[in-house]
Amino acid sequence: MLIRCGYDIAFECTAQTPLLLMLHVRSERIGDLLAPENFAVDRGVRFRTYHDVFGNLCTRLVVPAGVTHVTNDFLIHDSGLPDHVPNGAWQAEIDSLPDELLIFLLGSRYCDTDKLADFAWAQFGHIEPGWPRVKAITDFTHDRIAFSYQNARSDRTAHDAYMERSGVCRDYAHLAIALCRCMNIPARYCTGYLGDIGVPEDPSPMDFSAWFDVYLGGAWHSWDARHNKPRIGRILMARGRDAADVALSTAFGRADLVKFDVITKEVAGA
């Protein structure tokens, strides 16, 4: 299938302000693009890109005072298949994990494992290691948190989400990731596009989505604690330890978000 993705995001600054953006498709999906992304910044603002330590493509720019639009629009091939469910995938012993995966067992800014470890072992320690344990963690997270845009906040940690029982997709991901790490399962945070493909259309305005990867059976697998079922059409933009590593925008000064329109939908008849 073909999926159209893009956005029109605008920032209003009172003075010249450096910005760091993470709004490109990750390299793993570049080969699926029908043509290069139509990434643009208006007002003649120049930008440059680099790859961070997690392999995410980042954009650096300095915007002048006033309103600046950042836009993108592209078509991308997708298999049309739902997320793979790794039934029976085993959990690796820590000593056998590749060195570069150990960072995804540690606590991080939003995944405060130290506050959840005792609960995690009491709740999930009796469940068979591997996919059954990840499934139990995901089911628990899905049931524990009530989705609410009204209660979204940028400083909520995994433990906060556990206690407050409310949040948005990033909070589901953070809690599931933290609980997996407590149980010695490498887990990482993902962000990107996820349209209403194969499911009833959500009347809420389109947004980017957050989910998580777990390392089982010698490979990474994507899962989604908010929806808690396989979905079609995930388009990965960035991944890291948690949302702090993959912020869509970071302003080194005052930059108010004054427009945020996101598009991700199947191209009918393609």
mmCIF file of C-alpha atoms in Angstrom:
data_model
loop_
_atom_site.group_PDB
_atom_site.id
_atom_site.type_symbol
_atom_site.label_atom_id
_atom_site.label_comp_id
_atom_site.label_asym_id
_atom_site.label_seq_id
_atom_site.Cartn_x
_atom_site.Cartn_y
_atom_site.Cartn_z
ATOM 1 C CA MET A 1 0.000 0.000 0.000
ATOM 2 C CA LEU A 2 0.943 3.682 -0.272
ATOM 3 C CA ILE A 3 0.692 6.030 2.700
ATOM 4 C CA ARG A 4 0.830 9.809 2.512
ATOM 5 C CA CYS A 5 2.552 11.474 5.450
ATOM 6 C CA GLY A 6 3.548 15.000 6.318
ATOM 7 C CA TYR A 7 3.018 17.996 8.548
ATOM 8 C CA ASP A 8 2.773 21.769 8.790
ATOM 9 C CA ILE A 9 4.279 22.890 12.079
ATOM 10 C CA ALA A 10 4.790 26.540 12.990
ATOM 11 C CA PHE A 11 6.845 28.154 15.735
ATOM 12 C CA GLU A 12 6.532 31.759 16.895
ATOM 13 C CA CYS A 13 9.682 33.277 18.386
ATOM 14 C CA THR A 14 10.217 36.678 19.958
ATOM 15 C CA ALA A 15 13.895 36.700 18.994
ATOM 16 C CA GLN A 16 16.304 34.725 16.836
ATOM 17 C CA THR A 17 16.229 31.195 18.257
ATOM 18 C CA PRO A 18 18.212 28.001 17.535
ATOM 19 C CA LEU A 19 16.046 24.907 17.052
ATOM 20 C CA LEU A 20 16.792 21.196 16.956
ATOM 21 C CA LEU A 21 14.195 19.077 15.128
ATOM 22 C CA MET A 22 13.713 15.318 14.800
ATOM 23 C CA LEU A 23 11.071 15.112 12.087
ATOM 24 C CA HIS A 24 12.572 12.969 9.315
ATOM 25 C CA VAL A 25 11.856 9.361 8.405
ATOM 26 C CA ARG A 26 14.507 7.061 9.873
ATOM 27 C CA SER A 27 17.077 5.526 7.556
ATOM 28 C CA GLU A 28 15.457 2.069 7.791
ATOM 29 C CA ARG A 29 12.433 3.390 5.859
ATOM 30 C CA ILE A 30 14.228 5.665 3.367
ATOM 31 C CA GLY A 31 14.189 2.912 0.748
ATOM 32 C CA ASP A 32 10.383 2.772 0.972
ATOM 33 C CA LEU A 33 9.947 6.432 -0.026
ATOM 34 C CA LEU A 34 8.469 7.003 -3.478
ATOM 35 C CA ALA A 35 10.642 10.135 -3.705
ATOM 36 C CA PRO A 36 12.762 12.089 -1.212
ATOM 37 C CA GLU A 37 10.910 13.865 1.571
ATOM 38 C CA ASN A 38 9.686 17.369 0.716
ATOM 39 C CA PHE A 39 11.095 18.854 3.914
ATOM 40 C CA ALA A 40 11.125 22.657 3.877
ATOM 41 C CA VAL A 41 11.455 25.669 6.149
ATOM 42 C CA ASP A 42 9.898 28.943 5.007
ATOM 43 C CA ARG A 43 11.225 32.512 5.223
ATOM 44 C CA GLY A 44 14.466 31.413 3.577
ATOM 45 C CA VAL A 45 15.749 29.807 6.779
ATOM 46 C CA ARG A 46 18.733 27.554 6.153
ATOM 47 C CA PHE A 47 19.150 24.227 7.918
ATOM 48 C CA ARG A 48 21.608 21.369 8.159
ATOM 49 C CA THR A 49 21.278 17.764 9.275
ATOM 50 C CA TYR A 50 23.295 15.213 11.235
ATOM 51 C CA HIS A 51 22.775 11.755 12.750
ATOM 52 C CA ASP A 52 22.741 11.461 16.532
ATOM 53 C CA VAL A 53 24.153 8.585 18.601
ATOM 54 C CA PHE A 54 20.962 6.557 18.079
ATOM 55 C CA GLY A 55 21.029 6.949 14.294
ATOM 56 C CA ASN A 56 18.189 9.487 14.146
ATOM 57 C CA LEU A 57 18.341 12.162 11.444
ATOM 58 C CA CYS A 58 18.240 15.560 13.171
ATOM 59 C CA THR A 59 17.851 19.071 11.743
ATOM 60 C CA ARG A 60 19.613 22.162 13.077
ATOM 61 C CA LEU A 61 18.431 25.664 12.229
ATOM 62 C CA VAL A 62 18.212 29.183 13.614
ATOM 63 C CA VAL A 63 14.858 30.875 13.062
ATOM 64 C CA PRO A 64 14.307 34.649 13.138
ATOM 65 C CA ALA A 65 11.731 36.428 15.278
ATOM 66 C CA GLY A 66 8.166 35.860 14.105
ATOM 67 C CA VAL A 67 6.344 32.775 12.817
ATOM 68 C CA THR A 68 8.278 30.096 10.938
ATOM 69 C CA HIS A 69 6.672 27.067 9.261
ATOM 70 C CA VAL A 70 8.352 23.682 8.940
ATOM 71 C CA THR A 71 6.616 21.432 6.401
ATOM 72 C CA ASN A 72 6.958 17.988 4.891
ATOM 73 C CA ASP A 73 4.964 15.823 2.497
ATOM 74 C CA PHE A 74 5.834 12.428 1.040
ATOM 75 C CA LEU A 75 4.510 9.092 -0.160
ATOM 76 C CA ILE A 76 5.880 5.886 1.286
ATOM 77 C CA HIS A 77 5.379 2.203 0.483
ATOM 78 C CA ASP A 78 4.213 -0.022 3.321
ATOM 79 C CA SER A 79 3.639 -3.765 3.424
ATOM 80 C CA GLY A 80 0.108 -3.284 4.716
ATOM 81 C CA LEU A 81 0.772 -6.011 7.257
ATOM 82 C CA PRO A 82 -0.009 -5.553 10.949
ATOM 83 C CA ASP A 83 2.729 -5.545 13.587
ATOM 84 C CA HIS A 84 4.413 -8.928 13.972
ATOM 85 C CA VAL A 85 3.563 -10.647 17.252
ATOM 86 C CA PRO A 86 6.579 -12.737 18.384
ATOM 87 C CA ASN A 87 4.691 -15.521 20.119
ATOM 88 C CA GLY A 88 7.149 -17.839 21.832
ATOM 89 C CA ALA A 89 10.118 -15.461 21.536
ATOM 90 C CA TRP A 90 12.610 -16.126 24.306
ATOM 91 C CA GLN A 91 14.284 -13.680 26.664
ATOM 92 C CA ALA A 92 18.081 -13.514 26.483
ATOM 93 C CA GLU A 93 20.293 -13.821 29.537
ATOM 94 C CA ILE A 94 21.910 -10.490 30.336
ATOM 95 C CA ASP A 95 25.432 -11.833 29.866
ATOM 96 C CA SER A 96 24.615 -12.897 26.309
ATOM 97 C CA LEU A 97 23.223 -9.515 25.201
ATOM 98 C CA PRO A 98 25.251 -7.437 22.712
ATOM 99 C CA ASP A 99 27.118 -4.644 24.505
ATOM 100 C CA GLU A 100 25.204 -1.889 22.705
ATOM 101 C CA LEU A 101 21.883 -3.165 24.096
ATOM 102 C CA LEU A 102 22.795 -2.781 27.758
ATOM 103 C CA ILE A 103 21.830 0.916 27.723
ATOM 104 C CA PHE A 104 18.241 -0.180 27.080
ATOM 105 C CA LEU A 105 18.184 -2.033 30.409
ATOM 106 C CA LEU A 106 19.036 1.087 32.420
ATOM 107 C CA GLY A 107 16.804 3.746 33.923
ATOM 108 C CA SER A 108 16.507 6.996 31.986
ATOM 109 C CA ARG A 109 14.936 10.465 32.260
ATOM 110 C CA TYR A 110 11.336 9.299 31.920
ATOM 111 C CA CYS A 111 11.754 5.600 32.676
ATOM 112 C CA ASP A 112 12.485 5.699 36.425
ATOM 113 C CA THR A 113 13.048 1.989 36.954
ATOM 114 C CA ASP A 114 14.289 2.447 40.507
ATOM 115 C CA LYS A 115 10.767 3.402 41.626
ATOM 116 C CA LEU A 116 9.089 0.490 39.844
ATOM 117 C CA ALA A 117 11.478 -2.452 40.296
ATOM 118 C CA ASP A 118 9.918 -3.947 43.436
ATOM 119 C CA PHE A 119 6.416 -3.695 41.994
ATOM 120 C CA ALA A 120 7.530 -5.168 38.647
ATOM 121 C CA TRP A 121 9.068 -8.271 40.205
ATOM 122 C CA ALA A 122 6.079 -8.801 42.472
ATOM 123 C CA GLN A 123 3.626 -8.375 39.597
ATOM 124 C CA PHE A 124 5.431 -10.148 36.741
ATOM 125 C CA GLY A 125 8.146 -12.278 38.319
ATOM 126 C CA HIS A 126 6.005 -15.426 38.248
ATOM 127 C CA ILE A 127 5.180 -15.098 34.536
ATOM 128 C CA GLU A 128 7.185 -17.047 31.966
ATOM 129 C CA PRO A 129 10.134 -14.978 30.679
ATOM 130 C CA GLY A 130 10.012 -13.814 27.085
ATOM 131 C CA TRP A 131 6.945 -12.853 25.119
ATOM 132 C CA PRO A 132 4.399 -13.997 27.782
ATOM 133 C CA ARG A 133 5.999 -11.585 30.259
ATOM 134 C CA VAL A 134 6.073 -8.699 27.764
ATOM 135 C CA LYS A 135 2.436 -9.382 26.898
ATOM 136 C CA ALA A 136 1.505 -9.287 30.582
ATOM 137 C CA ILE A 137 3.362 -5.984 31.019
ATOM 138 C CA THR A 138 1.659 -4.486 27.962
ATOM 139 C CA ASP A 139 -1.789 -5.658 29.078
ATOM 140 C CA PHE A 140 -1.201 -4.193 32.530
ATOM 141 C CA THR A 141 -0.014 -0.853 31.121
ATOM 142 C CA HIS A 142 -2.940 -0.655 28.706
ATOM 143 C CA ASP A 143 -5.416 -1.235 31.537
ATOM 144 C CA ARG A 144 -3.608 0.939 34.071
ATOM 145 C CA ILE A 145 -3.594 4.200 32.086
ATOM 146 C CA ALA A 146 -6.652 6.038 30.780
ATOM 147 C CA PHE A 147 -5.902 7.965 27.580
ATOM 148 C CA SER A 148 -6.469 11.707 28.009
ATOM 149 C CA TYR A 149 -5.109 14.603 25.957
ATOM 150 C CA GLN A 150 -6.439 16.954 28.638
ATOM 151 C CA ASN A 151 -4.118 15.397 31.237
ATOM 152 C CA ALA A 152 -0.996 15.384 29.049
ATOM 153 C CA ARG A 153 2.142 16.965 30.461
ATOM 154 C CA SER A 154 5.746 16.906 29.344
ATOM 155 C CA ASP A 155 7.371 16.001 32.670
ATOM 156 C CA ARG A 156 5.374 12.855 33.523
ATOM 157 C CA THR A 157 7.618 9.850 34.214
ATOM 158 C CA ALA A 158 6.740 6.168 34.048
ATOM 159 C CA HIS A 159 6.197 6.062 37.798
ATOM 160 C CA ASP A 160 4.012 9.179 37.597
ATOM 161 C CA ALA A 161 1.894 7.501 34.919
ATOM 162 C CA TYR A 162 1.602 4.404 37.088
ATOM 163 C CA MET A 163 0.445 6.482 40.057
ATOM 164 C CA GLU A 164 -1.765 8.971 38.187
ATOM 165 C CA ARG A 165 -3.308 6.370 35.833
ATOM 166 C CA SER A 166 -3.735 8.929 33.067
ATOM 167 C CA GLY A 167 -1.742 10.098 30.069
ATOM 168 C CA VAL A 168 -1.103 9.933 26.333
ATOM 169 C CA CYS A 169 0.741 7.481 24.093
ATOM 170 C CA ARG A 170 4.201 8.506 25.345
ATOM 171 C CA ASP A 171 3.133 7.691 28.911
ATOM 172 C CA TYR A 172 1.975 4.209 27.913
ATOM 173 C CA ALA A 173 5.319 3.661 26.192
ATOM 174 C CA HIS A 174 7.350 4.944 29.143
ATOM 175 C CA LEU A 175 5.573 2.750 31.676
ATOM 176 C CA ALA A 176 5.829 -0.386 29.522
ATOM 177 C CA ILE A 177 9.504 0.301 28.789
ATOM 178 C CA ALA A 178 10.335 0.868 32.458
ATOM 179 C CA LEU A 179 8.574 -2.330 33.529
ATOM 180 C CA CYS A 180 10.328 -4.347 30.822
ATOM 181 C CA ARG A 181 13.706 -2.982 31.903
ATOM 182 C CA CYS A 182 12.921 -3.833 35.516
ATOM 183 C CA MET A 183 12.443 -7.429 34.316
ATOM 184 C CA ASN A 184 15.788 -7.382 32.424
ATOM 185 C CA ILE A 185 14.163 -7.066 28.988
ATOM 186 C CA PRO A 186 15.837 -4.457 26.725
ATOM 187 C CA ALA A 187 13.266 -1.882 25.639
ATOM 188 C CA ARG A 188 13.490 1.371 23.677
ATOM 189 C CA TYR A 189 11.190 4.276 22.843
ATOM 190 C CA CYS A 190 9.921 4.914 19.287
ATOM 191 C CA THR A 191 8.096 7.807 17.676
ATOM 192 C CA GLY A 192 6.612 8.276 14.228
ATOM 193 C CA TYR A 193 3.443 8.207 12.160
ATOM 194 C CA LEU A 194 0.505 5.869 12.813
ATOM 195 C CA GLY A 195 -2.676 6.521 10.842
ATOM 196 C CA ASP A 196 -6.145 5.088 11.263
ATOM 197 C CA ILE A 197 -5.531 2.253 8.795
ATOM 198 C CA GLY A 198 -7.553 -0.899 9.328
ATOM 199 C CA VAL A 199 -9.282 0.598 12.384
ATOM 200 C CA PRO A 200 -12.203 3.018 12.912
ATOM 201 C CA GLU A 201 -11.175 6.623 12.295
ATOM 202 C CA ASP A 202 -10.309 8.575 15.428
ATOM 203 C CA PRO A 203 -12.179 11.927 15.464
ATOM 204 C CA SER A 204 -9.333 13.609 17.363
ATOM 205 C CA PRO A 205 -6.837 15.670 15.343
ATOM 206 C CA MET A 206 -4.020 13.581 13.867
ATOM 207 C CA ASP A 207 -0.795 13.525 15.883
ATOM 208 C CA PHE A 208 2.485 11.669 15.880
ATOM 209 C CA SER A 209 2.480 8.435 17.857
ATOM 210 C CA ALA A 210 4.737 6.749 20.411
ATOM 211 C CA TRP A 211 5.300 3.028 20.866
ATOM 212 C CA PHE A 212 8.145 0.798 22.068
ATOM 213 C CA ASP A 213 10.480 -1.965 20.908
ATOM 214 C CA VAL A 214 11.470 -5.003 22.963
ATOM 215 C CA TYR A 215 14.445 -7.278 22.319
ATOM 216 C CA LEU A 216 13.331 -10.904 22.334
ATOM 217 C CA GLY A 217 14.471 -13.962 20.442
ATOM 218 C CA GLY A 218 17.583 -12.182 19.198
ATOM 219 C CA ALA A 219 15.657 -9.366 17.450
ATOM 220 C CA TRP A 220 13.751 -6.157 18.108
ATOM 221 C CA HIS A 221 9.942 -6.213 17.947
ATOM 222 C CA SER A 222 7.541 -3.245 17.986
ATOM 223 C CA TRP A 223 4.587 -3.127 20.336
ATOM 224 C CA ASP A 224 2.059 -0.524 21.417
ATOM 225 C CA ALA A 225 0.734 -0.376 24.964
ATOM 226 C CA ARG A 226 -1.838 2.295 24.177
ATOM 227 C CA HIS A 227 -3.683 0.361 21.451
ATOM 228 C CA ASN A 228 -2.518 -3.073 22.649
ATOM 229 C CA LYS A 229 -3.135 -4.773 19.315
ATOM 230 C CA PRO A 230 -1.231 -5.089 16.037
ATOM 231 C CA ARG A 231 -1.569 -1.999 13.855
ATOM 232 C CA ILE A 232 -0.886 -1.280 10.193
ATOM 233 C CA GLY A 233 1.298 1.478 8.785
ATOM 234 C CA ARG A 234 3.825 2.501 11.429
ATOM 235 C CA ILE A 235 6.355 4.888 9.879
ATOM 236 C CA LEU A 236 9.336 5.241 12.214
ATOM 237 C CA MET A 237 10.971 8.656 12.647
ATOM 238 C CA ALA A 238 13.187 8.254 15.700
ATOM 239 C CA ARG A 239 14.041 6.018 18.636
ATOM 240 C CA GLY A 240 16.066 6.235 21.830
ATOM 241 C CA ARG A 241 15.974 5.521 25.551
ATOM 242 C CA ASP A 242 12.821 7.589 26.105
ATOM 243 C CA ALA A 243 11.094 10.762 24.878
ATOM 244 C CA ALA A 244 14.003 12.931 26.005
ATOM 245 C CA ASP A 245 16.165 11.372 23.267
ATOM 246 C CA VAL A 246 13.619 11.844 20.485
ATOM 247 C CA ALA A 247 11.923 15.179 21.163
ATOM 248 C CA LEU A 248 10.238 16.393 17.968
ATOM 249 C CA SER A 249 11.544 19.892 18.643
ATOM 250 C CA THR A 250 13.962 21.446 21.102
ATOM 251 C CA ALA A 251 14.192 25.234 21.299
ATOM 252 C CA PHE A 252 17.196 26.999 22.795
ATOM 253 C CA GLY A 253 15.063 29.992 23.734
ATOM 254 C CA ARG A 254 11.363 30.945 23.563
ATOM 255 C CA ALA A 255 9.486 29.206 20.722
ATOM 256 C CA ASP A 256 5.706 28.861 20.972
ATOM 257 C CA LEU A 257 4.011 26.145 18.928
ATOM 258 C CA VAL A 258 1.264 27.983 16.994
ATOM 259 C CA LYS A 259 0.369 25.346 14.388
ATOM 260 C CA PHE A 260 0.557 21.580 14.448
ATOM 261 C CA ASP A 261 -1.081 19.726 11.570
ATOM 262 C CA VAL A 262 -0.049 16.118 10.878
ATOM 263 C CA ILE A 263 -1.146 13.923 7.964
ATOM 264 C CA THR A 264 -0.856 10.138 7.733
ATOM 265 C CA LYS A 265 -3.381 8.198 5.676
ATOM 266 C CA GLU A 266 -3.599 5.455 3.118
ATOM 267 C CA VAL A 267 -3.740 6.591 -0.495
ATOM 268 C CA ALA A 268 -7.040 5.221 -1.767
ATOM 269 C CA GLY A 269 -6.770 3.001 -4.833
ATOM 270 C CA ALA A 270 -2.961 3.039 -4.874
#
